[in-house]
Amino acid sequence: MGVDEILEHMKQFIIEEMMDDIEDRIFIWLTKWQTRILLQQQKSKTTREKRGSA
């Protein structure tokens, strides 16, 4: 295995690791937003119910 092949393997490995990291970050970000939206919906629903019963 020549130096070029070793460098190519290293490059592929680094790219794969970076992609995994990016995917994880995107997933976490989406999960956070989804949670925020659900909490917001829950809050407004509760507020509407309180107003309706008042």
PDB file of C-alpha atoms in Angstrom:
ATOM      1  CA  MET A   1       0.000   0.000   0.000  1.00  0.00           C
ATOM      2  CA  GLY A   2       1.521   3.265  -1.116  1.00  0.00           C
ATOM      3  CA  VAL A   3       1.409   6.635   0.604  1.00  0.00           C
ATOM      4  CA  ASP A   4      -1.336   7.836  -1.768  1.00  0.00           C
ATOM      5  CA  GLU A   5      -3.555   4.876  -0.887  1.00  0.00           C
ATOM      6  CA  ILE A   6      -3.011   5.443   2.845  1.00  0.00           C
ATOM      7  CA  LEU A   7      -3.893   9.138   2.444  1.00  0.00           C
ATOM      8  CA  GLU A   8      -7.005   8.227   0.446  1.00  0.00           C
ATOM      9  CA  HIS A   9      -8.149   5.828   3.190  1.00  0.00           C
ATOM     10  CA  MET A  10      -7.522   8.464   5.854  1.00  0.00           C
ATOM     11  CA  LYS A  11      -9.449  11.050   3.828  1.00  0.00           C
ATOM     12  CA  GLN A  12     -12.418   8.668   3.416  1.00  0.00           C
ATOM     13  CA  PHE A  13     -12.385   7.899   7.137  1.00  0.00           C
ATOM     14  CA  ILE A  14     -12.319  11.592   8.093  1.00  0.00           C
ATOM     15  CA  ILE A  15     -15.153  12.403   5.650  1.00  0.00           C
ATOM     16  CA  GLU A  16     -17.287   9.560   7.060  1.00  0.00           C
ATOM     17  CA  GLU A  17     -16.639  10.707  10.633  1.00  0.00           C
ATOM     18  CA  MET A  18     -17.551  14.295   9.747  1.00  0.00           C
ATOM     19  CA  MET A  19     -20.758  13.177   8.037  1.00  0.00           C
ATOM     20  CA  ASP A  20     -21.729  11.109  11.094  1.00  0.00           C
ATOM     21  CA  ASP A  21     -21.093  14.137  13.312  1.00  0.00           C
ATOM     22  CA  ILE A  22     -23.135  16.420  11.046  1.00  0.00           C
ATOM     23  CA  GLU A  23     -26.012  13.908  10.956  1.00  0.00           C
ATOM     24  CA  ASP A  24     -25.975  13.697  14.761  1.00  0.00           C
ATOM     25  CA  ARG A  25     -26.031  17.488  15.102  1.00  0.00           C
ATOM     26  CA  ILE A  26     -28.905  17.822  12.624  1.00  0.00           C
ATOM     27  CA  PHE A  27     -30.877  15.106  14.417  1.00  0.00           C
ATOM     28  CA  ILE A  28     -30.347  16.774  17.815  1.00  0.00           C
ATOM     29  CA  TRP A  29     -31.300  20.186  16.390  1.00  0.00           C
ATOM     30  CA  LEU A  30     -34.484  18.804  14.796  1.00  0.00           C
ATOM     31  CA  THR A  31     -35.415  16.978  17.992  1.00  0.00           C
ATOM     32  CA  LYS A  32     -34.999  20.174  20.021  1.00  0.00           C
ATOM     33  CA  TRP A  33     -37.198  22.133  17.619  1.00  0.00           C
ATOM     34  CA  GLN A  34     -39.824  19.419  17.534  1.00  0.00           C
ATOM     35  CA  THR A  35     -39.921  19.417  21.342  1.00  0.00           C
ATOM     36  CA  ARG A  36     -40.226  23.218  21.433  1.00  0.00           C
ATOM     37  CA  ILE A  37     -43.087  23.162  18.921  1.00  0.00           C
ATOM     38  CA  LEU A  38     -44.911  20.433  20.844  1.00  0.00           C
ATOM     39  CA  LEU A  39     -44.495  22.332  24.119  1.00  0.00           C
ATOM     40  CA  GLN A  40     -45.742  25.521  22.457  1.00  0.00           C
ATOM     41  CA  GLN A  41     -48.800  23.704  21.085  1.00  0.00           C
ATOM     42  CA  GLN A  42     -49.461  22.196  24.502  1.00  0.00           C
ATOM     43  CA  LYS A  43     -49.219  25.630  26.160  1.00  0.00           C
ATOM     44  CA  SER A  44     -51.583  27.322  23.716  1.00  0.00           C
ATOM     45  CA  LYS A  45     -54.026  24.397  23.974  1.00  0.00           C
ATOM     46  CA  THR A  46     -54.017  24.650  27.790  1.00  0.00           C
ATOM     47  CA  THR A  47     -54.485  28.435  27.599  1.00  0.00           C
ATOM     48  CA  ARG A  48     -57.459  28.031  25.230  1.00  0.00           C
ATOM     49  CA  GLU A  49     -59.027  25.438  27.532  1.00  0.00           C
ATOM     50  CA  LYS A  50     -58.649  27.755  30.532  1.00  0.00           C
ATOM     51  CA  ARG A  51     -60.239  30.641  28.629  1.00  0.00           C
ATOM     52  CA  GLY A  52     -63.086  28.397  27.496  1.00  0.00           C
ATOM     53  CA  SER A  53     -63.923  27.302  31.033  1.00  0.00           C
ATOM     54  CA  ALA A  54     -63.611  30.797  32.537  1.00  0.00           C
TER      55      ALA A  54
END
